[in-house]
PDB file of C-alpha atoms in Angstrom:
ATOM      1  CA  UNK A  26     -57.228 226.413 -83.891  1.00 85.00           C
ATOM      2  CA  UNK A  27     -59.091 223.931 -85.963  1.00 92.00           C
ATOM      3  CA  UNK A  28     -62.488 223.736 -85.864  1.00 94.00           C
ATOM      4  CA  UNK A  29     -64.899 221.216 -88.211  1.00 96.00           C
ATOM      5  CA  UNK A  30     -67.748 222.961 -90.119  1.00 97.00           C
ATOM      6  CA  UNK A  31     -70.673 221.592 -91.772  1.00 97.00           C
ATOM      7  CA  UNK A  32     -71.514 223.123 -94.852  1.00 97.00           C
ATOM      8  CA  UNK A  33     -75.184 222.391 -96.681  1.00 97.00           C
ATOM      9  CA  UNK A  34     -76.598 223.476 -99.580  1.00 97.00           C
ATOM     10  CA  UNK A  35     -79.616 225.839 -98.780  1.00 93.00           C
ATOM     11  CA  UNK A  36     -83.378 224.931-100.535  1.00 91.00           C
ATOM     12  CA  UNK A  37     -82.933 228.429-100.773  1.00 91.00           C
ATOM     13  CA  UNK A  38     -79.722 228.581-103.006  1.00 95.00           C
ATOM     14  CA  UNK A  39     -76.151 229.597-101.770  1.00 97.00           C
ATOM     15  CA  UNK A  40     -74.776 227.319 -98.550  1.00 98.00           C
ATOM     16  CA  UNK A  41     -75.458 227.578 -94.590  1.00 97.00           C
ATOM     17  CA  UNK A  42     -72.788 226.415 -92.638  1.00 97.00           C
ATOM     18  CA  UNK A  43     -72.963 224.966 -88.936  1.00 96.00           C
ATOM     19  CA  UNK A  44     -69.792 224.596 -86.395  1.00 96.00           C
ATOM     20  CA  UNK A  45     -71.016 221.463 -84.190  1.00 95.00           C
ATOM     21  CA  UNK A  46     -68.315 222.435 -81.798  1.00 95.00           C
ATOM     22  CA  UNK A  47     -69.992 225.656 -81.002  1.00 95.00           C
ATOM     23  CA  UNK A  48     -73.340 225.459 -80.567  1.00 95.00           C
ATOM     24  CA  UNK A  49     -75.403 228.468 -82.305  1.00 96.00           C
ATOM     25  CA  UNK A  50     -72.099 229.476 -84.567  1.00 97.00           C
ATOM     26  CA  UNK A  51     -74.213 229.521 -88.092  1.00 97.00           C
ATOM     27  CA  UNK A  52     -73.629 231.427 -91.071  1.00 97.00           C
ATOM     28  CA  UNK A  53     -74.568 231.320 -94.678  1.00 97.00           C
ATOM     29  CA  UNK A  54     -73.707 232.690 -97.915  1.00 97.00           C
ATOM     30  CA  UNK A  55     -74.340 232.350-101.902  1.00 97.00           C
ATOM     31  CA  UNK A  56     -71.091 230.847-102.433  1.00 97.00           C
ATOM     32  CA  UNK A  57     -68.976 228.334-100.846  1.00 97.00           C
ATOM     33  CA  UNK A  58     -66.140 230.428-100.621  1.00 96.00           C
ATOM     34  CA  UNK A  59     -68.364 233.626 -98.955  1.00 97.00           C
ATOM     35  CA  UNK A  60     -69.770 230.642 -96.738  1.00 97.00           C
ATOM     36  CA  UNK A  61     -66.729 229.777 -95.433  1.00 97.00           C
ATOM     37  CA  UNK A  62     -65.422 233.441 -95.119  1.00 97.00           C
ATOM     38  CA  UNK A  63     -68.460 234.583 -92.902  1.00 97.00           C
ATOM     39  CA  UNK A  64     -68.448 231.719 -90.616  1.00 97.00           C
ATOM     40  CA  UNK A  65     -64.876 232.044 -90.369  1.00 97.00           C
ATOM     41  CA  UNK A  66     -65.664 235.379 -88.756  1.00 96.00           C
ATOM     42  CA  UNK A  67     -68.651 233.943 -86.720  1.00 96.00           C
ATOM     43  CA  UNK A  68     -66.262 232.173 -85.214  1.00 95.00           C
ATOM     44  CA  UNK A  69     -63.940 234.874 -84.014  1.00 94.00           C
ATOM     45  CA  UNK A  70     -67.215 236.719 -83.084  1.00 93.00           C
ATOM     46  CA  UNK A  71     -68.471 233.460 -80.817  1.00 94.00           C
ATOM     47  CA  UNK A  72     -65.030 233.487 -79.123  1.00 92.00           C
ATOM     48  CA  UNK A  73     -64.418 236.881 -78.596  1.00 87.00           C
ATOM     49  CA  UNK A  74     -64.550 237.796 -74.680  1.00 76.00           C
ATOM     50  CA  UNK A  75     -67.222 240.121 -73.558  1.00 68.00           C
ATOM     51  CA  UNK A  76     -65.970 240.671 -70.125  1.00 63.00           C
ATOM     52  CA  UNK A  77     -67.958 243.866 -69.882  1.00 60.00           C
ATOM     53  CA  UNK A  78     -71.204 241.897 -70.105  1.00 58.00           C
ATOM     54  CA  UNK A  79     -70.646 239.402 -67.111  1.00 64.00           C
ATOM     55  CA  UNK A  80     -71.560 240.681 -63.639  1.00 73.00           C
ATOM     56  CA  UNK A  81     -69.810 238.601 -60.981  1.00 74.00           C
ATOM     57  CA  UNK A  82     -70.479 238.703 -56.865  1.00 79.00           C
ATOM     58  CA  UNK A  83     -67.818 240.150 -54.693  1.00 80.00           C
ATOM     59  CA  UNK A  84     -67.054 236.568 -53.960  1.00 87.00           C
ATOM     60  CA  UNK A  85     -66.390 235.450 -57.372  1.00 82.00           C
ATOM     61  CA  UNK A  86     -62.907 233.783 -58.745  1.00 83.00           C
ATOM     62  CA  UNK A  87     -61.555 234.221 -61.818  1.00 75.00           C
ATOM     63  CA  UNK A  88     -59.741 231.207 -63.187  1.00 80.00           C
ATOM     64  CA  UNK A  89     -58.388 230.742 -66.604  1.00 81.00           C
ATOM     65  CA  UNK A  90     -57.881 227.275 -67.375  1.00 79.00           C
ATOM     66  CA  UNK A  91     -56.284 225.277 -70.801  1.00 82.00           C
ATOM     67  CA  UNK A  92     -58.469 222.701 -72.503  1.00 73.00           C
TER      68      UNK A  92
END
């Protein structure tokens, strides 16, 4: 999967990093490269099922679907 990330100098020093395609996927770090590691693993974080967490009715479907 490809994803586009915007990464932007912080006033701060080092770089934040934003993925427009997921909305609240945001990391940061001092140097590009450790920018673009840790939002690397944002993203696997953001996409990562949490099945245990959702609490369906008795009624509920389950459909997985391709986009």
């Amino acid at each position: 999967m490809k994803l586009r990330v915007i990464l932007e100098p912080s006033e701060e020093g080092g770089y934040t990093v934003f993925v427009p395609g997921l909305p609240g996927c945001i990391s940061e770090g001092i140097h590009k490269e450790d920018a673009l590691h840790n939002i690397r693993e944002a993203i696997t974080l953001y996409l990562e099922p949490i099945e245990d967490d959702a609490i369906f009715s008795d009624t509920a479907e389950q459909i997985e679907i391709a986009v």
